[in-house]
Amino acid sequence: MNLNLKVWRQQGGQSKGKFEEYSLENVSEEASFLEMLDALNEQLISKKEDPVAFDHDCREGICGMCSMTINGEPHGPEKATTTCQLHMRHFKDGETITIEPWRARAFPVLKDLVTDRSAFDSVMQAGGFITARTGSAVDANEIPIPKGVLDEAMDAAACIGCGACVAACPNASAMLFTGAKVSHLNSLPQGQAEKERRSILMVEAMDSAGFGGCTNVGACESVCPKTISLDVIAKLNRDYHVSSIKKIMRF
Amino acid sequence: MNLDSKIPEGPLSEKWSNHKFKMRLVNPSNRRKYKVIVVGSGLAGSSAASSLAEQGYNVSCFCYQDSPRRAHSIAAQGGINASKNYQNDGDSVHRLFYDTIKGGDYRSREANVYRLAEVSENIIDHCVAQGVPFAREYGGLLANRSFGGAQVSRTFYARGQTGQQLLLGAYSGLNRQIGLGKVKMHTRHEMLDLVIVEGHAKGIITRNLVTGAIDRHAADCVVLTTGGYGNVFYLSTNAQGCNVTATHRAYKKGAGFANPCYTQIHPTCIPVHGEDQSKLTLMSESLRNDGRVWVPKLSETAEKIRSGELDPNLVSEADRDYYLERKYPSFGNLAPRDISSRSAKEVCDEGLGVASSGLGVFLDFRDAIARDGEQAIRERYGNLFEMYNRITGEDPYKKPMMIFPAVHYTMGGLWVDYNLQSTIEGLFVGGEANFSDHGSNRLGASALMQGLADGYFVLPYTVGNYLGELGIDKAGSVTTSDPAFEAVEAEVKARIDRLLSIKGNRSARSLHKELGKIIWDYCGMARSEKGLREAIEKIQALKKEFWSNLSITGSASTLNIELERAGRVADFIEFGELMCRDALMREESCGGHFRIEHQTKEGEALRNDKDFAFVGVWGYNGDAKEPSLYKESLDFENVALATRSYK
């Protein structure tokens, strides 16, 4: 198939970006979206032009590195699919495809489609862990965990940290991301000791990293490649408020 | 080259305890005076960095990705082994040790493998304490599944995302230490060389991948946990960024490289679709529990299937060759990875392949669906079938899946002693980057175990021992103003300038693709003396082509994806030659290394224990000279060497 591509090009964080148009011929329907971009880059290199920079790594939908908005949708048109697993058979011959980076204040553009998502790491560093020093653990079967509790924790833990939820949200809120980690850890018996502290610290870190507030739009859930449910936001709200009240009452 | 493995005295089961007791300790208040560099943030790197920081050392950790959470350990699907014996089915430390030695085709070091089996239980305990959501039964206790090469159920798993959950666990421990200020994390940084001061590894030179800045980092020792070199094949199941640069640079600075020819080719991957393909996707080995592998008996039938003229479902039972069941009746479709892969290659070489490229065999669930019902199969493999459908656009419930082998893991790596220290003092190597535990073939669910064993339970002890031996007066004594840093930094910069100054016509990707084809054709599933000699010549020619016709646009002082790629490809080209040399030297077939000259009448691997029960370690002698081979002989005191049989 032949395609027209409108790709966001931006030299660096401080420079102004704009869309550039390219035409690409003979794209295989079997190719993945990123392989299509590889072909575009080979074409650019052969003309001694600067290839399009984009983040990608595992190309099997699990590392969370790939991050682009395709025709206005983070990760493109397919449900529960990262950009790297999106295949060209979902596009039409002659179609014009618009490709942009994640747009969010907390994710500044570094170059072309590459953004800085270290704000996510800072949220995790604030409380996205259970304090368990190496060597201090009890036997793994010491504390039984009901299967239902475990399954819910696993659903939340499936988040790949790609940031599509933030890119889709009109407020650029990171509630789905933060909620997923808080739900995962707060639901497990091992996570109880730090539950309150974790809820408060992660929300504070999220706010100070420049993410917006949640107004229950739900766009995050619909673009999430791992189908993380909005329930995690409800759980985060509950744990955060309960923790905040407890903190005040202790004064 | 000194290859003293430093295996402690005493019976196998007491070696590690005795060794730990004899180690030098560093007083808790003195630990903060030392600094350790950890390169790579996968399972081994994240766990080592966080555990060392917990002990009180100052750690700097580096990764090329935008976050430590993206390291390729994340893509492991199946599970992690441990000798917990929660299933009461006869597992023990000794059995896990034995299975690993046998699975590795008797080419690994007994003492290291025993220690791996010993600490495997602590890994599971620790991961559960961190909140890793391993699968559980209704009673709330941990569930297990079976994996290839073992007759006990010892694999712990978190759905099909075990690697992800384990890495996120290690990442959470790392995050805690970053938050506490004990680990300084450097993301989007690539190590470009190692700095050695008076014979000891004392630092690294990195490139900031966003700004292009070349920086010096000094420490009291360096830990490399930079993964394997599967991308030397261009197409593999590895992530795009996985590379050999860190370990290859260390090799060029004097570290011995062990067994580079030991590579694992996984039998169940989705076949290649065309020239533009960048990556191969693995389908879990568990599919072979119910899927039957076959090709048509006649090449005419295969041809009709390839051209789309014939629906494979219409091929009669009599015209199908279930070749694994035929050749290995007792293991059938669950024959080990190396054997299954090679058999698929053989039938495709005979023109019986069924994918449009000719390189693919069927993995058919028709009989399993008829026997157990579609619902049962959906429950077992639903997510994998979905993934297959997403990538190929075909429905495996209706049409047999197509699979073909792909490069998946590399057993070779930098040589390390029992302390995981390389031949360079103060340079430690963990995880897939070292060679130590899997011999010539790795068993399923053992890579995660080894990465975490190294990072959580071995390196924190042996690094501490090394620092203790250095003495507190040496702590922090080497700084980046040492002339060694200036010299290595100048080399790194000169190499980048050289890459940018070629101004030829070929992209790094096209050269990488060409290298991959050479390695796959001559140093893949079946290797021969003639082929390997040809490959070495072709790689040398390719190296010339690379350094005279490479094209990179842009500059070194910005984010430049082509410059990054070119540096890695340059190292892969040199490394590919070393790999072929190693394969040429090893005149036997063992595990993942199959030399066609060395096979039984039935076409099975023929090991030569008399002449080749050693670790082949290569020492660098300069670009113009051939590397030297050094040998560490493998002594088996606790297991008897036997021929693997899966008939």
XYZ file of C-alpha atoms in Angstrom, chain B residues 111-623:
513
model
C 29.584 -25.154 41.951
C 27.901 -22.141 40.318
C 24.855 -24.131 39.271
C 24.481 -25.617 42.734
C 24.516 -22.166 44.300
C 21.897 -21.036 41.788
C 19.608 -23.879 42.845
C 20.326 -23.127 46.506
C 19.284 -19.469 46.392
C 16.323 -20.083 44.078
C 14.025 -20.470 47.091
C 15.050 -17.122 48.589
C 14.167 -15.425 45.314
C 10.556 -16.539 45.463
C 10.263 -15.488 49.129
C 11.730 -12.094 48.373
C 9.588 -11.454 45.313
C 6.398 -12.304 47.194
C 7.444 -9.914 49.978
C 7.856 -7.168 47.354
C 4.321 -7.729 46.103
C 4.992 -9.754 42.941
C 1.566 -11.258 42.138
C 2.515 -14.861 41.400
C -0.433 -17.078 40.471
C -2.183 -18.698 43.432
C -4.648 -21.454 44.083
C -8.047 -20.972 45.750
C -6.511 -21.839 49.103
C -4.277 -18.785 48.726
C -1.028 -20.688 48.311
C 1.288 -20.400 45.327
C 0.572 -22.295 42.104
C 3.177 -23.977 39.889
C 3.387 -25.145 36.301
C 5.710 -27.530 34.493
C 8.360 -26.543 32.001
C 10.630 -28.319 29.543
C 13.540 -30.433 30.750
C 12.060 -31.215 34.173
C 9.727 -33.845 35.565
C 8.657 -31.803 38.568
C 6.382 -28.783 38.736
C 8.650 -26.005 39.971
C 7.842 -23.009 37.825
C 6.245 -19.970 39.489
C 4.421 -17.595 37.162
C 2.358 -14.441 36.927
C 0.012 -15.136 34.010
C 2.046 -14.820 30.804
C 3.925 -11.818 32.224
C 6.285 -13.288 34.779
C 9.301 -11.304 33.569
C 7.309 -8.094 33.716
C 6.163 -8.669 37.271
C 9.603 -9.707 38.504
C 11.225 -6.722 36.843
C 8.627 -4.353 38.259
C 9.386 -5.870 41.673
C 13.110 -5.258 41.277
C 12.358 -1.810 39.843
C 10.253 -0.964 42.892
C 13.161 -1.856 45.180
C 15.430 0.255 42.990
C 12.954 3.155 43.092
C 12.922 3.084 46.851
C 16.704 3.451 46.888
C 16.601 6.201 44.260
C 14.081 8.029 46.441
C 16.373 7.604 49.450
C 19.283 8.999 47.458
C 21.377 5.830 47.664
C 21.107 5.069 43.948
C 21.752 7.718 41.333
C 19.886 6.603 38.216
C 21.143 7.624 34.787
C 18.504 6.842 32.170
C 19.077 7.300 28.423
C 22.787 6.790 29.003
C 24.807 4.247 27.094
C 28.100 2.842 28.337
C 30.638 3.196 25.549
C 33.772 1.983 27.278
C 35.343 0.696 30.440
C 38.099 2.484 32.344
C 40.821 0.447 34.009
C 43.246 1.942 36.504
C 46.227 -0.140 37.585
C 44.547 -3.350 36.500
C 41.241 -2.678 38.264
C 37.948 -1.643 36.681
C 37.329 1.824 38.057
C 34.780 3.455 35.860
C 32.996 3.892 32.576
C 32.570 6.415 29.802
C 28.978 7.062 28.791
C 27.100 8.967 26.148
C 24.010 10.881 27.186
C 21.624 9.805 24.440
C 19.601 13.031 24.620
C 22.331 15.677 24.694
C 25.165 13.635 23.211
C 27.440 14.560 26.130
C 30.309 12.156 26.759
C 30.744 11.738 30.509
C 33.233 10.058 32.857
C 32.021 8.083 35.860
C 34.420 6.744 38.481
C 33.735 4.142 41.169
C 35.434 1.514 43.295
C 34.179 -1.263 41.047
C 31.943 -1.865 38.052
C 29.113 -4.379 37.616
C 27.945 -5.195 34.087
C 24.413 -6.557 33.810
C 23.857 -5.649 30.200
C 22.108 -8.735 28.866
C 22.811 -11.006 25.928
C 23.942 -10.578 22.343
C 21.073 -12.241 20.449
C 20.719 -9.204 18.193
C 23.934 -10.185 16.434
C 21.437 -12.188 14.323
C 19.576 -8.932 13.503
C 16.260 -10.764 13.792
C 15.683 -12.143 17.268
C 13.160 -12.002 20.063
C 15.348 -9.435 21.827
C 14.346 -5.798 22.135
C 15.591 -3.426 19.442
C 18.119 -1.766 21.695
C 19.692 -4.921 23.136
C 23.353 -4.882 22.232
C 26.767 -6.346 22.911
C 28.582 -3.031 23.273
C 29.248 -3.055 27.017
C 30.531 -6.636 27.136
C 32.383 -6.353 23.838
C 34.123 -3.164 24.999
C 35.091 -4.953 28.214
C 36.449 -7.826 26.120
C 38.540 -5.375 24.134
C 39.836 -3.977 27.417
C 41.022 -7.422 28.524
C 38.050 -9.362 29.899
C 37.847 -12.947 28.626
C 34.742 -13.768 26.567
C 33.448 -17.289 27.210
C 31.573 -19.615 24.847
C 30.215 -16.980 22.446
C 28.897 -19.720 20.130
C 26.361 -20.975 22.682
C 23.132 -19.419 21.496
C 19.588 -20.597 22.052
C 17.125 -20.785 19.230
C 13.562 -21.028 20.441
C 11.317 -23.307 18.391
C 7.973 -21.527 18.712
C 8.128 -18.074 17.205
C 5.941 -16.432 14.614
C 7.556 -16.863 11.149
C 9.224 -14.002 9.296
C 6.780 -12.114 7.059
C 9.080 -10.166 4.818
C 12.162 -8.038 4.227
C 11.053 -5.165 6.452
C 10.651 -7.319 9.519
C 12.496 -5.895 12.503
C 11.674 -8.313 15.263
C 10.522 -11.845 15.942
C 7.850 -12.668 18.469
C 7.969 -15.656 20.725
C 4.931 -17.785 21.452
C 5.177 -19.541 24.814
C 6.600 -23.039 24.816
C 3.521 -24.118 26.781
C 1.607 -24.248 23.467
C 3.426 -27.446 22.630
C 1.500 -29.199 25.424
C -1.567 -29.353 23.153
C -0.443 -28.288 19.699
C 0.860 -30.898 17.261
C 3.753 -29.965 15.017
C 3.551 -31.099 11.396
C 4.446 -30.482 7.764
C 3.087 -32.228 4.653
C 4.844 -35.400 3.595
C 5.192 -34.198 0.004
C 6.876 -31.013 -1.134
C 4.184 -30.592 -3.840
C 1.559 -30.358 -1.096
C 3.727 -27.874 0.790
C 4.067 -25.789 -2.369
C 0.282 -25.643 -2.773
C -0.115 -24.534 0.857
C 2.561 -21.869 0.425
C 0.849 -20.414 -2.629
C -2.502 -20.402 -0.854
C -3.990 -22.909 -3.299
C -4.652 -25.525 -0.623
C -6.298 -25.164 2.784
C -4.051 -27.029 5.252
C -7.145 -28.367 7.051
C -7.893 -30.401 3.913
C -4.577 -32.264 4.024
C -5.446 -35.824 4.964
C -3.986 -37.522 8.001
C -1.952 -39.867 5.808
C -0.293 -36.923 4.042
C 0.876 -35.247 7.262
C 4.217 -35.837 8.931
C 4.073 -35.210 12.685
C 7.826 -35.335 12.653
C 8.556 -34.690 16.344
C 6.138 -37.412 17.416
C 7.680 -39.716 14.828
C 11.310 -39.059 15.808
C 10.938 -38.627 19.570
C 7.985 -40.808 20.570
C 8.458 -40.439 24.331
C 8.771 -36.624 24.436
C 6.915 -35.950 21.173
C 5.983 -32.301 20.683
C 7.648 -31.422 23.985
C 11.184 -32.316 22.894
C 13.739 -29.758 24.184
C 14.206 -26.425 22.469
C 17.425 -27.165 20.590
C 16.111 -30.454 19.170
C 12.716 -29.055 18.154
C 14.315 -26.073 16.457
C 16.764 -28.131 14.471
C 14.036 -30.534 13.330
C 11.968 -27.615 12.017
C 14.960 -26.339 10.076
C 15.571 -29.789 8.585
C 12.038 -30.192 7.224
C 12.071 -26.677 5.806
C 15.446 -27.322 4.168
C 13.796 -30.309 2.480
C 11.236 -27.979 0.921
C 8.398 -28.966 3.220
C 7.987 -25.563 4.893
C 4.489 -24.114 4.829
C 4.846 -20.342 5.371
C 4.898 -18.185 2.230
C 8.663 -17.747 2.715
C 9.083 -21.513 2.976
C 10.241 -21.081 6.549
C 7.480 -22.279 8.812
C 5.852 -25.419 10.169
C 2.359 -25.969 11.524
C 1.461 -26.064 15.210
C -2.014 -27.505 14.974
C -4.668 -27.404 17.708
C -7.349 -29.181 15.655
C -7.103 -32.431 17.603
C -6.898 -30.719 20.978
C -9.992 -28.639 20.146
C -11.842 -31.788 19.037
C -10.788 -33.586 22.217
C -11.233 -30.900 24.893
C -13.483 -28.362 23.198
C -12.684 -24.854 21.995
C -13.577 -23.381 25.396
C -10.919 -25.425 27.204
C -8.261 -24.395 24.697
C -9.384 -20.772 24.973
C -8.942 -20.894 28.738
C -5.474 -22.371 28.452
C -4.047 -20.295 25.629
C -6.555 -17.507 24.923
C -4.074 -14.661 25.339
C -1.482 -16.360 23.140
C -4.015 -17.045 20.393
C -5.054 -13.410 20.552
C -1.453 -12.296 20.231
C -0.968 -14.576 17.234
C -4.103 -13.200 15.659
C -3.023 -9.600 16.305
C 0.311 -10.148 14.570
C -0.643 -12.443 11.685
C -4.307 -11.555 11.221
C -5.167 -15.266 11.208
C -7.395 -17.251 13.534
C -5.555 -20.206 15.101
C -8.837 -21.755 16.252
C -9.734 -22.229 12.588
C -6.412 -22.555 10.831
C -3.249 -24.197 12.186
C -0.708 -21.789 13.643
C 2.567 -21.387 11.818
C 5.790 -21.308 13.771
C 9.506 -21.148 13.082
C 12.568 -21.024 15.343
C 14.126 -17.717 16.335
C 17.115 -16.588 18.359
C 16.038 -16.046 21.903
C 18.853 -16.227 24.460
C 22.623 -16.394 24.561
C 24.327 -18.687 27.050
C 27.815 -17.353 26.306
C 29.048 -14.165 27.936
C 31.951 -12.626 29.778
C 33.898 -15.241 31.717
C 33.435 -14.975 35.484
C 34.796 -16.851 38.466
C 32.687 -18.146 41.359
C 32.465 -14.563 42.645
C 31.064 -13.399 39.269
C 34.236 -11.399 38.764
C 35.610 -11.303 35.229
C 39.272 -11.656 34.305
C 39.574 -7.930 35.064
C 39.783 -7.240 38.799
C 36.822 -5.266 40.037
C 34.705 -5.962 36.949
C 31.728 -8.087 37.937
C 29.230 -9.525 35.469
C 25.708 -10.772 36.229
C 22.657 -12.152 34.449
C 22.649 -13.041 30.748
C 25.816 -10.981 30.271
C 27.945 -13.626 32.002
C 28.441 -17.199 30.830
C 28.219 -19.115 34.008
C 25.156 -21.218 34.706
C 23.420 -22.557 31.619
C 26.181 -24.447 29.856
C 25.369 -24.843 26.179
C 21.586 -24.819 26.542
C 19.327 -22.992 28.974
C 16.193 -24.598 30.373
C 12.916 -22.711 30.262
C 12.207 -20.482 33.297
C 15.866 -20.480 34.355
C 16.937 -17.112 32.950
C 14.811 -15.133 35.407
C 16.093 -17.319 38.222
C 19.711 -16.686 37.313
C 19.337 -12.924 36.813
C 17.766 -12.495 40.234
C 20.092 -14.964 41.965
C 23.074 -12.971 40.727
C 21.576 -9.611 41.624
C 19.904 -10.265 44.955
C 21.966 -13.013 46.509
C 25.407 -13.342 44.924
C 26.749 -9.955 43.821
C 25.823 -8.127 47.061
C 28.132 -10.566 48.878
C 30.955 -10.912 46.386
C 31.142 -7.200 45.542
C 31.321 -6.466 49.257
C 34.106 -9.020 49.612
C 36.069 -7.331 46.830
C 35.612 -3.890 48.368
C 36.602 -5.260 51.770
C 39.767 -6.679 50.284
C 40.561 -3.348 48.624
C 40.582 -1.764 52.071
C 38.935 1.385 53.333
C 41.934 3.549 52.535
C 41.328 2.851 48.844
C 37.617 3.780 48.969
C 36.875 6.526 46.488
C 40.570 6.965 45.742
C 40.201 6.951 41.956
C 38.511 9.998 40.468
C 37.602 11.009 36.939
C 40.668 13.243 36.832
C 42.841 10.140 36.579
C 44.679 10.148 33.225
C 43.115 6.763 32.364
C 39.729 8.459 32.075
C 41.060 11.120 29.777
C 42.628 8.498 27.525
C 39.518 6.315 27.250
C 37.288 9.340 26.767
C 39.502 10.429 23.887
C 39.186 6.959 22.298
C 35.415 7.090 22.609
C 35.207 10.519 21.045
C 37.569 9.563 18.252
C 35.432 6.554 17.423
C 32.276 8.664 17.234
C 34.046 11.179 15.003
C 35.208 8.365 12.792
C 31.681 6.965 12.462
C 30.332 10.381 11.508
C 33.117 11.094 9.047
C 32.537 8.043 6.806
C 29.690 9.705 4.937
C 28.957 6.703 2.766
C 25.691 5.427 1.383
C 24.455 2.632 3.581
C 22.349 2.823 6.716
C 23.488 1.021 9.851
C 20.295 -1.032 9.679
C 21.063 -2.391 6.223
C 24.552 -3.427 7.362
C 23.137 -5.012 10.490
C 20.630 -6.939 8.384
C 23.449 -8.245 6.208
C 25.425 -9.346 9.261
C 22.382 -11.089 10.675
C 21.897 -13.063 7.499
C 25.510 -14.264 7.538
C 25.303 -15.321 11.184
C 21.924 -17.011 10.749
C 23.004 -18.904 7.644
C 26.402 -20.047 8.896
C 26.342 -19.840 12.672
C 22.669 -20.578 13.354
C 21.045 -23.925 13.972
C 23.544 -26.017 11.991
C 27.188 -25.067 11.629
C 30.009 -26.542 9.562
C 33.708 -25.907 9.257
C 33.427 -24.774 5.655
C 30.483 -22.518 6.388
C 32.114 -20.920 9.410
C 35.302 -20.179 7.488
C 33.219 -18.560 4.781
C 31.291 -16.596 7.381
C 34.482 -15.199 8.911
C 35.613 -13.961 5.480
C 32.227 -12.448 4.768
C 32.142 -10.695 8.139
C 35.619 -9.263 7.594
C 34.477 -7.928 4.230
C 31.365 -6.520 5.840
C 33.497 -4.786 8.451
C 35.396 -3.031 5.653
C 32.147 -2.103 3.972
C 30.828 -0.723 7.269
C 33.839 1.496 7.910
C 33.918 2.791 4.347
C 30.289 3.090 3.332
C 28.245 3.864 6.451
C 25.865 6.788 6.314
C 24.851 8.712 9.432
C 22.983 11.979 9.263
C 22.951 14.546 12.062
C 25.561 15.313 14.664
C 26.991 13.775 17.829
C 25.681 16.520 20.083
C 21.970 15.733 19.843
C 19.628 12.778 20.131
C 20.841 10.788 17.144
C 19.258 7.365 16.682
C 21.456 6.450 13.739
C 24.671 7.184 15.607
C 23.484 4.972 18.470
C 22.630 2.176 16.075
C 25.892 2.457 14.141
C 28.006 2.119 17.295
C 26.150 -1.029 18.271
C 26.313 -2.547 14.790
C 30.064 -1.913 14.623
C 30.475 -3.959 17.789
C 28.129 -6.690 16.581
C 30.207 -7.099 13.420
C 33.419 -7.647 15.386
C 31.645 -9.838 17.867
C 30.003 -11.941 15.130
C 33.436 -12.898 13.898
C 34.450 -14.001 17.394
C 31.292 -16.087 17.623
C 32.105 -17.883 14.373
C 35.668 -18.501 15.570
C 34.358 -20.083 18.731
C 31.924 -22.270 16.786
C 34.762 -23.303 14.494
C 36.998 -24.190 17.420
C 34.385 -26.333 19.159
C 34.625 -29.588 17.204
C 31.605 -31.198 18.814
C 27.877 -30.700 19.059
C 26.400 -29.758 22.416
C 23.155 -28.027 23.390
C 22.563 -25.039 21.149
C 25.803 -25.591 19.253
C 25.362 -28.123 16.438
C 28.238 -28.930 14.108
C 27.021 -31.062 11.216
C 30.325 -32.960 11.227
C 29.537 -34.156 14.738
C 26.267 -36.025 14.824
C 25.101 -39.550 15.417
C 23.707 -41.750 12.641
C 20.215 -40.603 13.654
C 21.255 -36.986 13.320
C 21.511 -36.235 17.041
C 24.157 -34.042 18.673
C 27.425 -35.821 19.376
C 29.346 -34.410 22.311
C 33.065 -34.936 22.745
C 33.720 -34.929 26.475
C 37.270 -36.130 26.125
C 38.483 -33.078 24.220
C 35.864 -30.404 24.784
C 34.706 -30.512 28.407
C 36.035 -26.990 28.865
C 34.910 -23.396 28.797
C 36.377 -21.709 25.724
C 37.535 -18.237 26.733
C 38.750 -15.707 24.180
C 41.298 -13.021 24.899
C 41.608 -9.939 22.707
C 44.974 -9.280 21.038
C 44.266 -6.145 19.028
C 42.206 -5.607 15.875
